[in-house]
CSV table of C-alpha atoms (C1' of nucleotides) and ligand atoms in Angstrom, one decimal:
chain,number,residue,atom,x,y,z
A,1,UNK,CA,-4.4,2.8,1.0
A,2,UNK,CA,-5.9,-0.7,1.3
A,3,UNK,CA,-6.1,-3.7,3.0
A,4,UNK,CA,-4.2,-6.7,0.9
A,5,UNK,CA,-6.0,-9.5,-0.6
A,6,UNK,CA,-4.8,-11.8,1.7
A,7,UNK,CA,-6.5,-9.6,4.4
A,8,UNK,CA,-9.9,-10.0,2.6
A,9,UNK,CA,-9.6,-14.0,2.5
A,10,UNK,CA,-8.3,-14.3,6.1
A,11,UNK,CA,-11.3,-12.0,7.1
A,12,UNK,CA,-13.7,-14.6,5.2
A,13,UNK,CA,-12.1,-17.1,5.8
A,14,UNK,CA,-12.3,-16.7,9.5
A,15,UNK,CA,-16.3,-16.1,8.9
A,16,UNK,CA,-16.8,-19.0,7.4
A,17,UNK,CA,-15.2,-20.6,10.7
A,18,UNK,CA,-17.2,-19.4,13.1
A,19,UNK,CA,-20.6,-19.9,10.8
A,20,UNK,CA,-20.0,-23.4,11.4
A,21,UNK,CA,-21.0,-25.4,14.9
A,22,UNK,CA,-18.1,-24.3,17.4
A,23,UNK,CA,-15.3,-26.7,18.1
A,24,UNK,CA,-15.8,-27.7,14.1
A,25,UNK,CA,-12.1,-28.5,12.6
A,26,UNK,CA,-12.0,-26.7,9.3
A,27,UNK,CA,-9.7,-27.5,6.4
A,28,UNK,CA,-8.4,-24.9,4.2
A,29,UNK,CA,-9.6,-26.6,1.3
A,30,UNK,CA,-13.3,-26.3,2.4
A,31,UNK,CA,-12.5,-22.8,3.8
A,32,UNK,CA,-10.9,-21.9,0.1
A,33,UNK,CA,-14.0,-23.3,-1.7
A,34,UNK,CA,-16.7,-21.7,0.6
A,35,UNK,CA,-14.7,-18.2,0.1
A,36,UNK,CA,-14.2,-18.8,-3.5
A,37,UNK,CA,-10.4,-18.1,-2.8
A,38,UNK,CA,-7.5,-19.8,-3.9
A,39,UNK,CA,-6.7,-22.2,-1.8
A,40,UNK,CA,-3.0,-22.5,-1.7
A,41,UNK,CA,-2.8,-18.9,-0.7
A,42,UNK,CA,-5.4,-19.3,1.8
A,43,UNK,CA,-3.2,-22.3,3.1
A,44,UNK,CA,-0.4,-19.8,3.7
A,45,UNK,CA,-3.0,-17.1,5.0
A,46,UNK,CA,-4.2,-19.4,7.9
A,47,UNK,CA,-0.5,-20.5,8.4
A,48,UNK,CA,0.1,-17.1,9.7
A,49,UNK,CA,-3.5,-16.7,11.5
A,50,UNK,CA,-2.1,-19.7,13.5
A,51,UNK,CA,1.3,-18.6,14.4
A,52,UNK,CA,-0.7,-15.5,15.1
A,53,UNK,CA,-2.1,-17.6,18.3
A,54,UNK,CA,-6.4,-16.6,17.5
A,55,UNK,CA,-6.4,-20.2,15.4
A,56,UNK,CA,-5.2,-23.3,16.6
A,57,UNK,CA,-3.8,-26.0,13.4
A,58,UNK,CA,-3.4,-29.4,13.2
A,59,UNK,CA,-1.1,-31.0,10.8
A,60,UNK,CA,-2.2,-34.8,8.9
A,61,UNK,CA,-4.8,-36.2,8.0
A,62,UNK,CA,-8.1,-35.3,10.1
A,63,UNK,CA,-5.9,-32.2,11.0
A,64,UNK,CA,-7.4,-28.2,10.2
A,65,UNK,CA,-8.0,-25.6,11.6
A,66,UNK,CA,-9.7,-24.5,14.9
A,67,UNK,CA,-10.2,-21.3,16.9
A,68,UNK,CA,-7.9,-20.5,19.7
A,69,UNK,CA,-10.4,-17.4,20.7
A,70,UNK,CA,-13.8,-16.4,20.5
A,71,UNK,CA,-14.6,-15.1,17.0
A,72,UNK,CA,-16.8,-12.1,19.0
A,73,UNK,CA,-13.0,-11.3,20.8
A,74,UNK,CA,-11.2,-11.4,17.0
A,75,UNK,CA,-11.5,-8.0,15.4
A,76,UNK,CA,-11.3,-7.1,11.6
A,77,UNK,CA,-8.3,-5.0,12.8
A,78,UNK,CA,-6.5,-8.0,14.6
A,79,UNK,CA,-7.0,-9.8,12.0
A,80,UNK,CA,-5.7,-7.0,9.2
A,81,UNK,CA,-2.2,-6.3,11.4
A,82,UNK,CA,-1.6,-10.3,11.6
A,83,UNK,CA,-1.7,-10.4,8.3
A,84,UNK,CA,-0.6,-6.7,7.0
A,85,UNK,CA,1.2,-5.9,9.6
A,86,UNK,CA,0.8,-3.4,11.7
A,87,UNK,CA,-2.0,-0.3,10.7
A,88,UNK,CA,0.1,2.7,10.2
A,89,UNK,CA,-1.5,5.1,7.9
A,90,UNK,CA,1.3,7.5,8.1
A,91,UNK,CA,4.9,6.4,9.7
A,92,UNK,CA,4.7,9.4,12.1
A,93,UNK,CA,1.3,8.1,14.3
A,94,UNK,CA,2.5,5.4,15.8
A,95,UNK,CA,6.3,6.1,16.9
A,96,UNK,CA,6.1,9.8,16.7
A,97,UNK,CA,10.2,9.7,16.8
A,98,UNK,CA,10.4,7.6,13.7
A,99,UNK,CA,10.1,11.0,11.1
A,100,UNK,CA,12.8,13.5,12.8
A,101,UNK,CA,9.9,16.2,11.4
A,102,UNK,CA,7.5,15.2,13.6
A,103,UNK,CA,8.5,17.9,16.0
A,104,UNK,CA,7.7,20.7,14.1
A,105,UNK,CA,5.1,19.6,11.6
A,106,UNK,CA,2.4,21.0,10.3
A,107,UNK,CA,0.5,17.9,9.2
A,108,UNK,CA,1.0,15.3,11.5
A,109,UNK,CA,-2.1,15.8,13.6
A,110,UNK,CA,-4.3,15.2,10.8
A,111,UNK,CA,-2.7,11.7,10.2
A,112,UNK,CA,-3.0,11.2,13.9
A,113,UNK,CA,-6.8,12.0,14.0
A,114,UNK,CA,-7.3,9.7,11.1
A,115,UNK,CA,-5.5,7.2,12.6
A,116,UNK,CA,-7.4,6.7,15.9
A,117,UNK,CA,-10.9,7.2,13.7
A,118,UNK,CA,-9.5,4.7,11.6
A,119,UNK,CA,-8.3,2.1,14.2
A,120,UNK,CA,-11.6,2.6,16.2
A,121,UNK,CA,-13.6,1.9,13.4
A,122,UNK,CA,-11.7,-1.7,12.8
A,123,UNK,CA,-11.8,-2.5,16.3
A,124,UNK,CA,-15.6,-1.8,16.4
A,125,UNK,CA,-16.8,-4.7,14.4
A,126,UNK,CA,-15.6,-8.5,14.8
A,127,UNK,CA,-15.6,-12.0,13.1
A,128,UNK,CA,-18.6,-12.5,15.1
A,129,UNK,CA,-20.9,-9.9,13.8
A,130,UNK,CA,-20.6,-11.3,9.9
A,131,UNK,CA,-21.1,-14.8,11.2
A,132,UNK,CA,-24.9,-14.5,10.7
A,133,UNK,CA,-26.8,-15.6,7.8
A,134,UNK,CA,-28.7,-12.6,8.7
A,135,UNK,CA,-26.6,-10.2,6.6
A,136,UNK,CA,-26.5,-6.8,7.2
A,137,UNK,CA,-28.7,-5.9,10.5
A,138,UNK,CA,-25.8,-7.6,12.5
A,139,UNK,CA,-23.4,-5.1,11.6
A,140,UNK,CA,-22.6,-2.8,14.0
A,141,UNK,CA,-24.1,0.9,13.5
A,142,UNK,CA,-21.7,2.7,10.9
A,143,UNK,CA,-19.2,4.4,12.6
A,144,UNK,CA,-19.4,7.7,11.7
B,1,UNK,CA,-2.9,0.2,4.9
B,2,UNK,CA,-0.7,3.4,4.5
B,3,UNK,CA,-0.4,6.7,2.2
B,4,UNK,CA,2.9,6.3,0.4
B,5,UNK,CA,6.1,8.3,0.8
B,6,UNK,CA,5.5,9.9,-2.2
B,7,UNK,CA,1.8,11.7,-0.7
B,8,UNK,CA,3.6,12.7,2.5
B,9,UNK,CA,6.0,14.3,0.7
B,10,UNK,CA,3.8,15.8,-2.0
B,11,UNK,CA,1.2,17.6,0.7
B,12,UNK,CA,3.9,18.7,2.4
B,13,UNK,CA,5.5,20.3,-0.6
B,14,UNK,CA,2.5,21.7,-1.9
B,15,UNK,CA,1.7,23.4,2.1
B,16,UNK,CA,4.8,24.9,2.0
B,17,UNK,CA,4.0,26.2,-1.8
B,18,UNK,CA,0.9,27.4,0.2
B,19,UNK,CA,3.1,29.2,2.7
B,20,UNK,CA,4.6,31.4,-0.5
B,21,UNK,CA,3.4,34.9,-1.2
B,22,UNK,CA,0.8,33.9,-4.0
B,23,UNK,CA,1.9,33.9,-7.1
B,24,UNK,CA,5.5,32.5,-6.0
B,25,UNK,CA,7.0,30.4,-8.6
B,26,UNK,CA,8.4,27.5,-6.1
B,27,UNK,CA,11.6,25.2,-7.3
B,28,UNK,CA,11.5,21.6,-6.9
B,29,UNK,CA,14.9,22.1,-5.1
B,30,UNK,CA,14.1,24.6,-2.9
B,31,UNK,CA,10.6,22.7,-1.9
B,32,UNK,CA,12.6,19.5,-1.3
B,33,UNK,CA,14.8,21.4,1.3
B,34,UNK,CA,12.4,22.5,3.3
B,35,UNK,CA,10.5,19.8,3.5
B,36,UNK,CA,13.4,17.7,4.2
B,37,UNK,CA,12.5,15.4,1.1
B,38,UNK,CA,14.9,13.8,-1.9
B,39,UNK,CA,14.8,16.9,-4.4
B,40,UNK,CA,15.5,14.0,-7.3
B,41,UNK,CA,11.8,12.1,-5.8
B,42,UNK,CA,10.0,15.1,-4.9
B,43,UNK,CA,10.9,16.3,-9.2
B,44,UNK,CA,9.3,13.4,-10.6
B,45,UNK,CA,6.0,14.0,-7.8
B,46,UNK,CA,5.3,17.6,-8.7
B,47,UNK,CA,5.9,16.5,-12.1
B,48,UNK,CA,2.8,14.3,-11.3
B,49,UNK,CA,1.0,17.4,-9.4
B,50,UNK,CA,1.7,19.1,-12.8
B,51,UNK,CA,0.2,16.6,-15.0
B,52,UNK,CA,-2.8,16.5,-12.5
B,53,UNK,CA,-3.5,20.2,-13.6
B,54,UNK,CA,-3.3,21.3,-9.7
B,55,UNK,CA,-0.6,23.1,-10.3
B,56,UNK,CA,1.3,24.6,-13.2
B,57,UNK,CA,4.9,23.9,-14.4
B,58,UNK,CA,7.4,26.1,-16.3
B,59,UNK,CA,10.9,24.8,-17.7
B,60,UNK,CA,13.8,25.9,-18.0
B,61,UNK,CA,15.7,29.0,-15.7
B,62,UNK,CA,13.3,30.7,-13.9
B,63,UNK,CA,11.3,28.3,-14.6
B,64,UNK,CA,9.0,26.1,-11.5
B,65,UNK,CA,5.8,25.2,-10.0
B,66,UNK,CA,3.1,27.7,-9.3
B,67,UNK,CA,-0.4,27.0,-8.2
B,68,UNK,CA,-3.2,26.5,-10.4
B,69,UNK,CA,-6.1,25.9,-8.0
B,70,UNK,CA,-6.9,27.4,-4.3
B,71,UNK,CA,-4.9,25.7,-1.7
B,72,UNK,CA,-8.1,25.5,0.0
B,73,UNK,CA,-9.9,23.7,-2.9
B,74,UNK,CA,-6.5,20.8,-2.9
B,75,UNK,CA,-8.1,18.1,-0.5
B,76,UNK,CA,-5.6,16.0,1.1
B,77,UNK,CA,-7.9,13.2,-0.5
B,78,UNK,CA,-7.6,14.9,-3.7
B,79,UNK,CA,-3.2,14.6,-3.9
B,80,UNK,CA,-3.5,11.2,-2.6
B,81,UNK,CA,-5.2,10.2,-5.3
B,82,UNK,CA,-3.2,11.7,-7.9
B,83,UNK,CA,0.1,10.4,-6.0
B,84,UNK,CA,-0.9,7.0,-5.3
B,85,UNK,CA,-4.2,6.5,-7.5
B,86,UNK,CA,-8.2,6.3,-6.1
B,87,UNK,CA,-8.7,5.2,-2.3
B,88,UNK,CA,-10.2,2.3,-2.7
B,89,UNK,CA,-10.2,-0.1,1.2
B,90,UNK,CA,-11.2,-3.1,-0.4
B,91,UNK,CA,-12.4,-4.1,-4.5
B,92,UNK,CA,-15.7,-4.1,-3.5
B,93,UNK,CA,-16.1,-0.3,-2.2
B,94,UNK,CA,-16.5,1.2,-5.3
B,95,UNK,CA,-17.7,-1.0,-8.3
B,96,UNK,CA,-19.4,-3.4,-6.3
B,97,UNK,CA,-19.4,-5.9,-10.0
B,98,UNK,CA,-15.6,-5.7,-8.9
B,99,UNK,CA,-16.5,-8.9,-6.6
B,100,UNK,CA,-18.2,-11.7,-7.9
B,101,UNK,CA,-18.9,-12.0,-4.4
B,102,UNK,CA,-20.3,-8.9,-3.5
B,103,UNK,CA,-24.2,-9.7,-4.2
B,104,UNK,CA,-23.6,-12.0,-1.1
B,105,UNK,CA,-20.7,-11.2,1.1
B,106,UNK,CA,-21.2,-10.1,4.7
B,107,UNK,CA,-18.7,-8.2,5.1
B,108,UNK,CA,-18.8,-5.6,2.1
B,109,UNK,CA,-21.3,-3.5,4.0
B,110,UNK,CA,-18.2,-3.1,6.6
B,111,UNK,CA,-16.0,-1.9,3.9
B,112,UNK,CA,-18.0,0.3,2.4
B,113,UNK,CA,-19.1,2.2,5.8
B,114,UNK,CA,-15.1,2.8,6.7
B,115,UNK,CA,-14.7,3.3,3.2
B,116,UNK,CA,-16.7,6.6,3.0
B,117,UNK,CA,-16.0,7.4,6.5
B,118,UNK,CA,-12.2,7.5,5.8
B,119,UNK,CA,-13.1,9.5,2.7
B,120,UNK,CA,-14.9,11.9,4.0
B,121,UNK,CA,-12.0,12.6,6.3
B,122,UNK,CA,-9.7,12.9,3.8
B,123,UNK,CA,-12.0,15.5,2.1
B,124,UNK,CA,-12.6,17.4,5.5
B,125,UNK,CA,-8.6,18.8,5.0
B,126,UNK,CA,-7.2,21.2,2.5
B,127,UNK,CA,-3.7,22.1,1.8
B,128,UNK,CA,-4.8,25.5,3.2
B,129,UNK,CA,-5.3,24.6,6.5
B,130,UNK,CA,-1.7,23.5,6.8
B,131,UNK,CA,-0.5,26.7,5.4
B,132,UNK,CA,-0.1,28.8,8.5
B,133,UNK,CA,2.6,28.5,11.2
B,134,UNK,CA,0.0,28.3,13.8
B,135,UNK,CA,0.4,24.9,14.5
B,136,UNK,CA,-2.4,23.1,15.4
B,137,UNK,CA,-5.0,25.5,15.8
B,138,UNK,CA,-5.7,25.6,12.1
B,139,UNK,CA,-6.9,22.1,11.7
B,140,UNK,CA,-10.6,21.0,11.5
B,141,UNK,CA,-12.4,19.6,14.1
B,142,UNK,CA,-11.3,16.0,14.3
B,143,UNK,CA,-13.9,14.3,12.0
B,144,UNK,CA,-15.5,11.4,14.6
C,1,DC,C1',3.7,-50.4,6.4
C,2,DT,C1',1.7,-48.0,2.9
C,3,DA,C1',-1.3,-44.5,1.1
C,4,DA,C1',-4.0,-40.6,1.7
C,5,DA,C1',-4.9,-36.3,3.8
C,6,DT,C1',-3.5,-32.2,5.7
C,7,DA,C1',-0.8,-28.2,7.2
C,8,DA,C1',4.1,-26.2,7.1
C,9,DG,C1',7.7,-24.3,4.7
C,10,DA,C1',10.3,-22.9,0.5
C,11,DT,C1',10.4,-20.8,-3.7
C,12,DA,C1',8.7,-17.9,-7.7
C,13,DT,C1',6.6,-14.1,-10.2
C,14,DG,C1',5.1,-9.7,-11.1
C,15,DA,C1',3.8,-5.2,-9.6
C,16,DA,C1',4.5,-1.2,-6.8
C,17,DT,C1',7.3,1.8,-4.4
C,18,DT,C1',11.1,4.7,-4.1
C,19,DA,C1',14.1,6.5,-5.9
C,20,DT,C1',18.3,8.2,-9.4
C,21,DC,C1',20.1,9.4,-13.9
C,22,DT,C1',19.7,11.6,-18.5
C,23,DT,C1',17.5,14.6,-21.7
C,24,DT,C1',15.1,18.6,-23.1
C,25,DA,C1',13.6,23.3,-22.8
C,26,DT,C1',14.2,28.0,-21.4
C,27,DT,C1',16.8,31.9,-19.9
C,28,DA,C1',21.0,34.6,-19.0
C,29,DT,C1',25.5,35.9,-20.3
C,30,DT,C1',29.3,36.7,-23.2
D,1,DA,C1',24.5,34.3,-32.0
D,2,DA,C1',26.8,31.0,-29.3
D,3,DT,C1',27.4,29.2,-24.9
D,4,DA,C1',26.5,28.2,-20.2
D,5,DA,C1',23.5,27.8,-16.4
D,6,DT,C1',19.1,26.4,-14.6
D,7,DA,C1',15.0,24.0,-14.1
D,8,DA,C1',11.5,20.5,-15.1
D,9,DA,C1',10.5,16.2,-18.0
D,10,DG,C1',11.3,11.8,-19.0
D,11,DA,C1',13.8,7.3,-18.8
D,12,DT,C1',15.8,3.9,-16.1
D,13,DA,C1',17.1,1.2,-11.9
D,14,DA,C1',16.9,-1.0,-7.3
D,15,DT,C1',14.4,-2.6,-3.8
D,16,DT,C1',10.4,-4.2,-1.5
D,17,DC,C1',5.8,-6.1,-1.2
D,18,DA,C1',1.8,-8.7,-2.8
D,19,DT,C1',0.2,-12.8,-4.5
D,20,DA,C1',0.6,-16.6,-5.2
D,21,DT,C1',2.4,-22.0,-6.3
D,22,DC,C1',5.3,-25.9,-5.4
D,23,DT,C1',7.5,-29.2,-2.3
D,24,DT,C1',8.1,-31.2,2.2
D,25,DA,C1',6.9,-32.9,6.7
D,26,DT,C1',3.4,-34.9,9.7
D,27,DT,C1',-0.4,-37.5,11.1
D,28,DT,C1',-4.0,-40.9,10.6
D,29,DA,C1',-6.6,-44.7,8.2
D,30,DG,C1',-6.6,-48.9,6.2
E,1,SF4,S1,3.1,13.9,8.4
E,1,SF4,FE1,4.9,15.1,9.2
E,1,SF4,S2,5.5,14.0,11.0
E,1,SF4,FE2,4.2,12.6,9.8
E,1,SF4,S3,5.6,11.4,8.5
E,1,SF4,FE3,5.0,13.2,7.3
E,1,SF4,S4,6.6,14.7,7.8
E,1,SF4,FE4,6.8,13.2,9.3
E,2,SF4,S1,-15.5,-7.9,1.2
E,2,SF4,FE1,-16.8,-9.3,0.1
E,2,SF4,S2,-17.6,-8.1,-1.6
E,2,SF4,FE2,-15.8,-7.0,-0.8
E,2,SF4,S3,-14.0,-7.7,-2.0
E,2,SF4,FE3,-14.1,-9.0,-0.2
E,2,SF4,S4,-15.4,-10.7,-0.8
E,2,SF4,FE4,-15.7,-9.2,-2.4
DNA sequence: CTAAATAAGATATGAATTATCTTTATTATT
DNA sequence: AATAATAAAGATAATTCATATCTTATTTAG
């Protein structure tokens, strides 16, 4: 019941992007120093971000890293299922036919309610809203 | 960003302890069939439940699992954390020194907002509430 | 054309999950 | 009392996932 860390650095890492002047090409070395991550895991993180279609990447020298999408359109829960895969707190909310219990059990609704709290609450806040030196009073009121 | 098997399986089998006359000494085996769960898992689980203090076990024939708290007083938050450990989203959510980031992050304020959020959910359910065959109707208001 | 810079891709390690197998304790039966 | 049956406790195993690092390919600069 938590995201990875490779969730966490993608998140930042992404922040860190969109902090600077837009159309900036970003390298994962700067982007792994700034996030005080390691950077040859952050260099397979952004691999995936790319494939992922929200960053664009450019290979040699002068190449990095760009954004393919506005970082107000990127959600924290986009950015989680690109690199965690898809959220699925329990295996029944999403494909209801994927437990054969499903039918007939008593618990299922509570994962489903949690799910869609959950989901909305990821989808609520965006790359954007962290990319303010301003911290804290751009963040989106606390979901409940 | 999921519960495990091994918390579906214990809530369930602990609901359909509730579901028992009280008092009802339950048997891994018979649990695991009704829950539709592997009986050889679901052993070493309640063994967990057992060590927890939740419930009590007794060896040997005649032996099995009885309650040792209210169903209503078993949160759902409560056997997830003795199944798969503390909910914790994200390091920073609760020991903030966990980070050496923290002090200056932008996006730990996120965390800990869905952190408490899901939580607070997952305290908003008891065992109880699952305990009846009237589907549905039972559950707490969807927590926002 | 060579060297440097950069991302892409392959490989590795360890931990966690999901179990099964074996042992021990208790009770019932002979 | 000895033995067999029953049930949980504990030990072990297989697989998958998280978290990386190492090597290769590509592009540009000099
Ligand atoms: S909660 Fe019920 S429906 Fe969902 S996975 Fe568990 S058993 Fe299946
Ligand atoms: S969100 Fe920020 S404070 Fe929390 S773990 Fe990630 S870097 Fe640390």
């Amino acid at each position: 019941m938590n995201i990875s860390r490779a969730s966490d650095y993608a998140i930042r890492g992404l922040v860190y992007m969109a902090k600077q002047p837009a159309g900036t090409v970003c390298y994962v070395k700067d982007i792994a120093k700034n996030t005080n991550s390691p950077a040859s895991f952050m260099s397979k993180i952004f691999q995936t971000l790319a494939k992922s279609g929200i960053i664009d990447s450019f290979i040699g020298t002068k190449g990095g890293f760009t954004f393919n999408a506005r970082p107000e359109d990127i959600t924290i829960k986009k950015v989680v299922e690109i690199i965690d895969g898809p959220i699925v707190l329990n295996r029944c909310v999403v494909n209801k036919s994927s437990c054969q219990n499903a039918g007939n059990c008593d618990v299922h609704f509570m994962w489903a309610d949690i799910q869609k709290m959950l989901t909305k609450a990821l989808s609520s806040y965006s790359i954007a809203d962290f990319a303010t030196d301003k911290k804290g009073n751009m963040l989106p009121e606390a979901v409940q």
